[in-house]
Tab-separated table of C-alpha atoms in Angstrom:
chain	number	residue	atom	x	y	z
A	1	MET	CA	6.548	-8.684	-7.053
A	2	ALA	CA	3.739	-10.565	-5.527
A	3	GLU	CA	1.331	-7.415	-5.532
A	4	LYS	CA	1.993	-6.359	-8.816
A	5	ALA	CA	1.689	-10.281	-10.068
A	6	SER	CA	-1.822	-9.795	-8.135
A	7	LYS	CA	-2.246	-6.429	-10.536
A	8	LYS	CA	-2.000	-8.482	-13.474
A	9	PHE	CA	-4.048	-11.090	-12.366
A	10	TRP	CA	-7.017	-8.956	-11.921
A	11	ASN	CA	-6.747	-7.556	-15.199
A	12	ILE	CA	-6.336	-11.051	-16.575
A	13	LEU	CA	-9.661	-11.639	-14.608
A	14	GLN	CA	-11.457	-8.855	-16.165
A	15	GLN	CA	-10.269	-10.466	-19.803
A	16	LYS	CA	-11.588	-13.621	-19.088
A	17	GLY	CA	-15.324	-11.941	-18.077
A	18	ASP	CA	-15.114	-9.415	-20.887
A	19	SER	CA	-14.835	-12.998	-23.170
A	20	GLN	CA	-17.210	-14.191	-22.184
A	21	LYS	CA	-20.121	-11.873	-22.824
A	22	THR	CA	-21.472	-11.822	-26.627
A	23	THR	CA	-24.089	-9.697	-27.399
A	24	PRO	CA	-25.356	-9.984	-31.287
A	25	GLN	CA	-23.841	-7.066	-33.706
A	26	LYS	CA	-25.267	-5.442	-36.552
A	27	PRO	CA	-22.500	-6.265	-39.741
A	28	ALA	CA	-20.212	-3.333	-40.079
A	29	GLN	CA	-19.834	-1.946	-43.611
A	30	LYS	CA	-16.200	-3.219	-45.008
A	31	GLY	CA	-14.938	-0.040	-45.611
A	32	ALA	CA	-15.471	1.107	-41.918
A	33	SER	CA	-14.635	-1.908	-40.783
A	34	ARG	CA	-11.202	-2.147	-42.229
A	35	GLY	CA	-10.225	2.057	-41.587
A	36	SER	CA	-10.945	1.080	-37.766
A	37	GLU	CA	-8.610	-2.420	-38.196
A	38	LYS	CA	-6.004	-0.271	-39.465
A	39	GLN	CA	-6.454	2.406	-37.088
A	40	GLU	CA	-7.053	-0.178	-34.012
A	41	LYS	CA	-3.329	-1.347	-35.288
A	42	ALA	CA	-1.866	1.764	-35.327
A	43	VAL	CA	-3.037	3.070	-32.364
A	44	GLY	CA	-1.660	-0.743	-31.318
A	45	SER	CA	1.879	-0.528	-32.288
A	46	VAL	CA	2.376	2.804	-31.021
A	47	LEU	CA	1.420	1.588	-27.194
A	48	SER	CA	3.699	-1.605	-27.729
A	49	ASN	CA	6.269	0.432	-28.989
A	50	ARG	CA	6.154	2.612	-26.310
A	51	ASN	CA	5.598	0.009	-23.376
A	52	ILE	CA	8.508	-1.853	-24.687
A	53	GLU	CA	10.609	1.663	-24.931
A	54	ARG	CA	9.083	2.096	-21.233
A	55	GLN	CA	10.723	-1.471	-20.513
A	56	TRP	CA	13.969	-0.565	-21.866
A	57	LYS	CA	14.616	2.160	-19.572
A	58	ALA	CA	14.245	0.267	-16.887
A	59	LEU	CA	16.432	-2.972	-17.806
A	60	VAL	CA	19.274	-0.211	-18.395
A	61	LEU	CA	18.935	0.986	-14.868
A	62	LEU	CA	18.900	-2.371	-13.510
A	63	TYR	CA	21.336	-3.631	-15.149
A	64	SER	CA	23.907	-1.187	-14.599
A	65	ARG	CA	23.724	-1.910	-10.729
A	66	ILE	CA	24.873	-5.721	-11.517
A	67	PRO	CA	28.820	-6.361	-10.865
A	68	SER	CA	31.068	-6.731	-13.521
A	69	HIS	CA	28.690	-6.892	-15.941
A	70	PRO	CA	29.746	-6.660	-20.013
A	71	PRO	CA	29.670	-2.826	-21.243
A	72	LEU	CA	25.857	-2.034	-22.264
A	73	LYS	CA	27.308	-1.599	-25.887
A	74	ASN	CA	28.292	-4.804	-25.805
A	75	VAL	CA	25.242	-6.781	-25.438
A	76	GLU	CA	22.299	-4.324	-26.191
A	77	ILE	CA	21.575	-6.029	-29.346
A	78	GLN	CA	20.892	-9.008	-27.208
A	79	LEU	CA	18.824	-7.348	-24.622
A	80	ARG	CA	16.815	-5.756	-26.951
A	81	GLN	CA	15.934	-8.904	-28.732
A	82	ILE	CA	15.089	-10.615	-25.007
A	83	LEU	CA	12.352	-7.858	-24.759
A	84	ASN	CA	10.950	-8.092	-28.132
A	85	LEU	CA	10.771	-12.539	-27.547
A	86	LEU	CA	9.352	-11.528	-23.724
A	87	GLN	CA	6.187	-9.609	-25.247
A	88	SER	CA	4.222	-12.597	-24.484
A	89	THR	CA	1.887	-14.034	-21.781
A	90	THR	CA	2.661	-17.032	-21.105
A	91	LEU	CA	3.009	-16.601	-17.348
A	92	CYS	CA	-0.393	-14.839	-17.210
A	93	GLU	CA	-2.083	-17.690	-19.361
A	94	LYS	CA	-0.146	-20.524	-17.243
A	95	LEU	CA	-1.749	-18.617	-13.989
A	96	SER	CA	-5.335	-18.505	-15.572
A	97	ASP	CA	-5.316	-21.583	-17.115
A	98	SER	CA	-4.839	-23.005	-13.675
A	99	PHE	CA	-8.341	-21.787	-12.261
A	100	PRO	CA	-11.635	-23.398	-13.286
A	101	ASP	CA	-13.573	-20.096	-15.445
A	102	GLU	CA	-16.305	-20.078	-12.959
A	103	ASP	CA	-14.031	-19.085	-10.272
A	104	LEU	CA	-12.176	-16.716	-12.343
A	105	SER	CA	-15.706	-15.496	-13.383
A	106	GLU	CA	-16.320	-14.842	-9.597
A	107	LEU	CA	-13.481	-13.611	-8.529
A	108	ARG	CA	-14.026	-11.392	-11.378
A	109	GLN	CA	-17.099	-10.126	-9.763
A	110	GLU	CA	-16.189	-9.948	-6.657
A	111	ALA	CA	-12.917	-7.358	-7.409
A	112	GLU	CA	-15.360	-5.122	-9.410
A	113	LYS	CA	-17.693	-4.598	-6.241
A	114	ASP	CA	-14.802	-3.886	-3.712
A	115	PHE	CA	-13.099	-1.432	-6.462
A	116	HIS	CA	-16.834	-0.233	-6.857
A	117	LYS	CA	-17.156	0.288	-2.799
A	118	MET	CA	-13.832	1.799	-2.749
A	119	TYR	CA	-14.516	4.496	-5.720
A	120	VAL	CA	-17.760	5.419	-3.656
A	121	ILE	CA	-15.814	5.655	-0.564
A	122	ASN	CA	-13.416	8.217	-1.975
A	123	ARG	CA	-15.880	10.176	-3.668
A	124	GLN	CA	-17.754	10.442	-0.671
A	125	ARG	CA	-14.626	11.201	1.587
A	126	LEU	CA	-13.865	14.332	-0.766
A	127	GLN	CA	-17.314	15.449	-0.791
A	128	SER	CA	-17.442	15.753	3.244
A	129	MET	CA	-13.395	17.135	2.910
A	130	VAL	CA	-15.533	20.209	0.668
A	131	GLU	CA	-18.447	20.717	2.731
A	132	LEU	CA	-17.216	20.476	6.030
A	133	SER	CA	-13.842	22.563	5.457
A	134	PRO	CA	-13.538	25.693	5.570
A	135	VAL	CA	-13.202	28.528	2.156
A	136	GLU	CA	-9.411	29.159	2.976
A	137	LEU	CA	-9.048	25.278	3.210
A	138	GLN	CA	-10.502	24.461	0.183
A	139	GLN	CA	-8.804	27.545	-1.621
A	140	VAL	CA	-5.276	25.637	-0.581
A	141	ILE	CA	-6.916	22.149	-1.877
A	142	ALA	CA	-7.673	23.865	-4.857
A	143	GLU	CA	-4.355	25.353	-5.323
A	144	SER	CA	-2.002	21.949	-4.458
A	145	LEU	CA	-3.844	20.116	-7.205
A	146	ILE	CA	-2.640	23.069	-9.663
A	147	LEU	CA	0.710	23.115	-8.029
A	148	PHE	CA	0.839	19.637	-8.658
A	149	HIS	CA	-0.122	19.433	-11.974
A	150	ILE	CA	1.764	21.609	-13.560
A	151	ASN	CA	5.232	23.095	-13.567
A	152	PRO	CA	6.177	26.338	-15.817
A	153	ALA	CA	9.445	27.018	-14.669
A	154	GLU	CA	9.741	30.514	-16.256
A	155	HIS	CA	6.764	31.524	-14.280
A	156	PRO	CA	7.924	34.807	-12.141
A	157	ALA	CA	8.447	33.761	-8.889
A	158	LEU	CA	5.241	34.985	-6.435
A	159	GLU	CA	5.739	37.929	-4.437
A	160	VAL	CA	4.407	38.116	-0.969
A	161	SER	CA	3.956	41.194	1.172
A	162	ALA	CA	3.106	40.262	5.062
A	163	LEU	CA	2.390	43.243	8.159
A	164	MET	CA	5.349	42.970	10.697
A	165	ARG	CA	6.452	44.550	13.877
A	166	GLU	CA	9.954	44.457	15.132
A	167	GLY	CA	9.481	44.882	18.346
A	168	ALA	CA	5.822	45.427	20.858
A	169	GLU	CA	5.606	49.298	20.495
A	170	SER	CA	7.402	49.473	17.383
A	171	ASP	CA	5.224	50.635	13.872
A	172	PRO	CA	3.974	47.975	11.712
A	173	VAL	CA	6.486	47.209	8.812
A	174	MET	CA	5.729	45.918	5.530
A	175	LYS	CA	7.830	42.933	4.774
A	176	LYS	CA	8.312	41.246	1.012
A	177	MET	CA	8.937	37.413	0.305
A	178	GLU	CA	9.184	35.616	-2.924
A	179	PHE	CA	8.830	32.219	-3.335
A	180	SER	CA	9.934	30.091	-6.375
A	181	LEU	CA	6.433	27.885	-7.100
A	182	PHE	CA	7.552	26.105	-9.964
A	183	PRO	CA	11.434	24.785	-9.547
A	184	GLN	CA	13.300	23.732	-12.439
A	185	ASN	CA	12.665	19.882	-13.429
A	186	CYS	CA	9.791	19.701	-10.650
A	187	PRO	CA	7.712	16.103	-11.193
A	188	CYS	CA	4.105	17.665	-12.179
A	189	GLY	CA	1.031	16.121	-13.738
A	190	ILE	CA	-1.346	14.247	-12.065
A	191	ASP	CA	-2.630	11.083	-13.419
A	192	LYS	CA	-6.124	11.364	-13.942
A	193	VAL	CA	-6.910	14.419	-12.518
A	194	ASP	CA	-9.871	15.593	-14.331
A	195	GLU	CA	-11.533	13.260	-12.126
A	196	PHE	CA	-10.644	16.169	-9.514
A	197	PHE	CA	-10.630	19.295	-11.864
A	198	HIS	CA	-14.514	18.756	-12.470
A	199	PHE	CA	-15.489	17.282	-9.301
A	200	GLY	CA	-18.937	18.634	-8.427
A	201	LYS	CA	-20.180	19.768	-12.006
A	202	ASP	CA	-22.872	16.989	-11.601
A	203	LEU	CA	-23.344	17.729	-7.470
A	204	PRO	CA	-27.083	18.691	-6.654
A	205	GLU	CA	-27.597	21.733	-6.073
A	206	GLY	CA	-26.426	23.208	-2.652
A	207	LYS	CA	-23.334	20.506	-2.953
A	208	GLN	CA	-19.985	22.445	-3.026
A	209	SER	CA	-17.467	22.215	-5.177
A	210	LEU	CA	-13.719	22.348	-5.748
A	211	PRO	CA	-12.362	25.786	-6.883
A	212	THR	CA	-10.162	24.999	-9.191
A	213	VAL	CA	-11.876	26.063	-12.459
A	214	ALA	CA	-12.445	29.695	-11.239
A	215	LEU	CA	-8.733	29.798	-9.683
A	216	LEU	CA	-7.510	29.206	-13.486
A	217	LYS	CA	-9.383	31.300	-15.379
A	218	ASP	CA	-8.230	34.192	-13.011
A	219	HIS	CA	-4.854	33.570	-13.706
A	220	PRO	CA	-4.445	32.805	-18.070
A	221	PRO	CA	-0.821	31.639	-17.929
A	222	LEU	CA	-1.792	29.119	-15.536
A	223	GLN	CA	-4.421	27.951	-17.596
A	224	GLU	CA	-2.481	27.686	-20.236
A	225	ALA	CA	0.033	25.950	-18.550
A	226	TRP	CA	-2.451	23.297	-17.233
A	227	ASP	CA	-4.315	22.836	-21.146
A	228	GLN	CA	-0.849	21.904	-23.048
A	229	GLN	CA	0.266	19.276	-20.001
A	230	TYR	CA	0.377	15.833	-21.374
A	231	ASP	CA	3.332	14.238	-18.789
A	232	TYR	CA	1.392	12.810	-15.985
A	233	GLN	CA	4.659	11.879	-13.633
A	234	ILE	CA	2.207	11.785	-10.422
A	235	LYS	CA	0.185	8.684	-10.341
A	236	ALA	CA	-1.668	9.586	-6.890
A	237	ILE	CA	-2.325	12.172	-4.579
A	238	THR	CA	-3.770	10.709	-1.147
A	239	SER	CA	-5.325	12.518	1.868
A	240	VAL	CA	-3.657	10.553	4.608
A	241	GLY	CA	-4.903	12.767	7.570
A	242	SER	CA	-8.413	13.001	9.374
A	243	LEU	CA	-10.083	15.401	6.565
A	244	GLY	CA	-13.201	14.291	4.870
A	245	GLY	CA	-12.992	11.230	6.972
A	246	ILE	CA	-14.543	10.069	10.619
A	247	ALA	CA	-12.243	11.984	12.384
A	248	HIS	CA	-12.793	15.549	10.453
A	249	LYS	CA	-12.445	18.850	12.767
A	250	ALA	CA	-12.456	22.265	12.479
A	251	ASP	CA	-8.515	22.352	13.177
A	252	SER	CA	-8.054	19.255	11.062
A	253	ASN	CA	-4.621	19.832	8.405
A	254	LEU	CA	-4.299	19.061	5.173
A	255	ASP	CA	-1.878	15.842	5.398
A	256	LEU	CA	-0.744	14.640	1.316
A	257	GLN	CA	0.720	11.988	-0.425
A	258	VAL	CA	2.061	12.321	-3.391
A	259	ILE	CA	3.010	9.325	-5.173
A	260	VAL	CA	5.539	9.354	-8.038
A	261	GLY	CA	5.929	6.120	-9.255
A	262	SER	CA	6.312	2.505	-8.194
A	263	GLU	CA	9.240	-0.146	-9.172
A	264	PRO	CA	8.579	-1.345	-11.171
A	265	GLU	CA	6.240	1.066	-12.964
A	266	PHE	CA	2.468	-0.618	-12.948
A	267	PHE	CA	1.689	1.054	-16.290
A	268	CYS	CA	-0.588	-1.757	-18.018
A	269	ALA	CA	-1.345	-5.000	-17.782
A	270	TRP	CA	1.559	-7.194	-17.523
A	271	ASN	CA	3.660	-9.009	-19.965
A	272	ASP	CA	6.585	-11.431	-19.299
A	273	ALA	CA	8.914	-8.817	-20.233
A	274	ASP	CA	7.706	-6.725	-17.154
A	275	PHE	CA	7.719	-9.847	-14.820
A	276	PHE	CA	11.036	-10.059	-16.032
A	277	LEU	CA	12.190	-6.903	-14.699
A	278	ALA	CA	10.556	-7.735	-11.621
A	279	ALA	CA	12.439	-10.346	-10.961
A	280	MET	CA	15.787	-8.613	-11.483
A	281	CYS	CA	14.424	-5.681	-9.463
A	282	SER	CA	13.481	-8.609	-6.956
A	283	ILE	CA	17.011	-9.948	-7.068
A	284	LEU	CA	18.354	-6.257	-6.133
A	285	GLN	CA	16.514	-5.725	-4.091
A	286	ASN	CA	17.229	-8.556	-1.873
A	287	VAL	CA	21.575	-8.422	-2.438
A	288	GLN	CA	21.562	-4.672	-1.141
A	289	GLU	CA	18.682	-5.662	1.721
A	290	GLY	CA	20.787	-8.417	2.323
A	291	PHE	CA	24.179	-6.996	2.617
A	292	PHE	CA	22.761	-4.088	4.761
A	293	GLN	CA	21.181	-5.919	7.133
A	294	ASP	CA	23.286	-9.381	7.423
A	295	TYR	CA	26.371	-8.088	6.597
A	296	LEU	CA	26.782	-4.452	7.763
A	297	PRO	CA	27.611	-4.497	11.824
A	298	ALA	CA	24.571	-2.933	13.705
A	299	GLU	CA	26.662	0.228	14.322
A	300	LYS	CA	27.536	0.659	10.420
A	301	GLN	CA	23.885	0.549	9.813
A	302	GLU	CA	23.130	3.284	12.155
A	303	SER	CA	25.635	5.608	11.155
A	304	LEU	CA	24.085	5.072	7.486
A	305	LYS	CA	20.941	6.044	8.672
A	306	GLU	CA	22.280	9.439	10.454
A	307	HIS	CA	24.048	10.225	7.517
A	308	CYS	CA	20.922	9.911	5.278
A	309	LYS	CA	18.746	11.747	7.683
A	310	LYS	CA	21.541	14.706	7.575
A	311	GLN	CA	21.142	14.574	3.699
A	312	LEU	CA	17.296	15.104	4.114
A	313	GLN	CA	17.625	18.081	6.849
A	314	GLU	CA	20.173	19.824	4.156
A	315	ARG	CA	17.561	19.101	1.162
A	316	TYR	CA	14.576	20.831	3.115
A	317	ALA	CA	16.177	22.993	5.752
A	318	SER	CA	14.648	26.326	4.322
A	319	HIS	CA	11.687	25.145	3.775
A	320	LEU	CA	10.468	23.330	7.137
A	321	THR	CA	10.471	24.023	11.311
A	322	SER	CA	12.566	22.223	13.612
A	323	GLU	CA	10.285	19.844	14.778
A	324	GLU	CA	9.763	18.672	11.204
A	325	LEU	CA	13.541	18.763	10.343
A	326	SER	CA	13.689	15.943	13.456
A	327	MET	CA	11.525	13.784	11.417
A	328	LEU	CA	12.562	13.888	8.172
A	329	GLU	CA	12.774	10.029	7.761
A	330	VAL	CA	9.073	9.787	8.991
A	331	LEU	CA	7.569	12.597	6.514
A	332	CYS	CA	9.740	11.865	3.495
A	333	PRO	CA	10.242	7.817	3.661
A	334	SER	CA	10.523	6.999	-0.019
A	335	THR	CA	13.514	9.510	-0.287
A	336	PHE	CA	15.117	8.404	2.975
A	337	LYS	CA	14.681	4.643	1.469
A	338	GLN	CA	16.504	6.104	-1.822
A	339	PHE	CA	19.180	8.002	-0.175
A	340	LEU	CA	19.766	4.640	2.055
A	341	GLU	CA	19.701	2.441	-0.634
A	342	GLU	CA	22.083	4.785	-2.615
A	343	GLN	CA	24.528	4.572	0.260
A	344	THR	CA	24.315	0.914	1.143
A	345	TRP	CA	25.263	0.356	-2.962
A	346	LYS	CA	27.957	2.315	-2.745
A	347	LEU	CA	29.743	0.574	0.312
A	348	PHE	CA	28.906	-2.805	-1.818
A	349	GLY	CA	30.611	-1.575	-4.546
A	350	LYS	CA	34.034	-1.309	-2.451
A	351	LEU	CA	33.877	-5.118	-2.185
A	352	ASN	CA	36.126	-7.313	-4.903
A	353	ILE	CA	34.324	-8.465	-7.977
A	354	LYS	CA	33.745	-12.057	-7.096
A	355	ALA	CA	32.425	-11.324	-2.907
A	356	GLN	CA	30.071	-9.255	-4.846
A	357	GLN	CA	29.134	-11.846	-6.906
A	358	GLN	CA	28.440	-14.527	-3.943
A	359	PHE	CA	26.298	-11.989	-2.818
A	360	PHE	CA	24.334	-12.364	-6.115
A	361	ILE	CA	24.474	-15.968	-5.890
A	362	LYS	CA	23.354	-16.311	-2.628
A	363	TYR	CA	20.411	-14.011	-3.025
A	364	ALA	CA	19.349	-15.035	-6.350
A	365	ILE	CA	18.802	-18.098	-5.484
A	366	THR	CA	16.922	-16.774	-2.467
A	367	VAL	CA	14.125	-15.051	-5.115
A	368	LEU	CA	14.568	-18.013	-6.906
A	369	GLN	CA	13.306	-20.530	-4.156
A	370	LYS	CA	10.419	-18.307	-3.277
A	371	LEU	CA	9.044	-17.834	-6.773
A	372	PRO	CA	9.700	-21.117	-8.713
A	373	GLU	CA	7.123	-19.464	-11.412
A	374	LEU	CA	10.626	-17.553	-12.976
A	375	VAL	CA	12.003	-20.870	-14.400
A	376	PHE	CA	10.284	-19.101	-17.410
A	377	TYR	CA	12.738	-16.419	-17.741
A	378	PHE	CA	15.863	-18.387	-16.246
A	379	LYS	CA	18.037	-18.545	-19.465
A	380	TYR	CA	16.831	-14.900	-19.966
A	381	LEU	CA	18.713	-13.827	-16.321
A	382	LEU	CA	21.622	-15.684	-16.899
A	383	VAL	CA	21.934	-13.157	-19.411
A	384	VAL	CA	22.118	-10.346	-17.522
A	385	PHE	CA	23.931	-12.435	-14.086
A	386	PRO	CA	26.471	-14.427	-15.858
A	387	PHE	CA	27.672	-15.100	-12.933
A	388	LEU	CA	24.853	-17.837	-12.059
A	389	ARG	CA	26.788	-19.610	-14.974
A	390	SER	CA	29.106	-21.021	-12.529
A	391	ILE	CA	27.011	-22.862	-10.325
A	392	PRO	CA	26.041	-26.115	-12.870
A	393	LYS	CA	22.662	-26.129	-14.544
A	394	GLU	CA	21.367	-28.868	-12.876
A	395	GLN	CA	22.622	-27.551	-9.668
A	396	VAL	CA	20.505	-24.810	-10.053
A	397	GLN	CA	17.762	-26.289	-10.908
A	398	LEU	CA	17.576	-28.464	-8.008
A	399	ARG	CA	18.206	-25.994	-5.948
A	400	CYS	CA	15.579	-23.783	-7.080
A	401	PHE	CA	12.756	-25.142	-8.962
């Protein structure tokens, strides 16, 4: 949560810095000004409603994990009212007001400078990757962007023919294989992919660019799917190996990390509802981790980990080598963590309700002690964690705040 709060804080710095810049402007025509204002209000309303619905989905998911909670239909109106009430920025404003304007301006400038440095480094590394990689690898990189950005599930399977030999002295045999490139319900859509899709169009003469555009032109159905892609489920694709860096070699592999989301998702500048959801998420995460590490015996922890490794191996058995399958928890850490959390919650659900509530009370107090600023949301947390009411209010404030 601290990391997400930091992102929100930088957003505040940006807003405060922008508010200090004033430039004289010519008076706009009244009719055009009113039309523009109406349009801005309409766009703002759409974005606000979309943001509240995103928050609602996250709240429903988190609420479902809380033991002995009332049925959602019984509290839906109250929970939606909470989200509407928390479309303010109380915490952010108090955080911003605790710093002098001069310090905020200086921090904003430093953040912008560092962000620009990282942008330059990333672009230079991408350029190095394109220039130093053989044509075949450039093709793979370009194809990877296409495969991750679109997912036309109705597209026929790819048929590949390969020349095979059954034995040392046997005649060569053509073997045909089929690959389903676009599985049903596969996450797709790379956020801001155009930065890479058009990479190289403004490069100096002699500089290379990725052949993504040419590939799409050669396959009209894929081009059509690309043009119709508006849902961006993949937040980032990062190269985590030596490719394009100082350790780049002729035989460097393409190691990609695909980021499909975060919990809770950083969608835009955070308001109080986002911090409220982050508080719920932090409490739930502390309960899960505390139950696993402090309650389960070491042998049970290892047993759960082995079970999750087998789950991973079953999922990817037909796609990976035996060596890759043996270290899947390293290759797929997020999926492994997800499986482990699911198994942990199943075991947690076998405790009686009173024991579950005691776990929540213990770790909720721990979170509130670490993050006393959550006092702003405490009365709302009591709605989703009603068993916290079993502790006298004075005791809660004394122990937490």
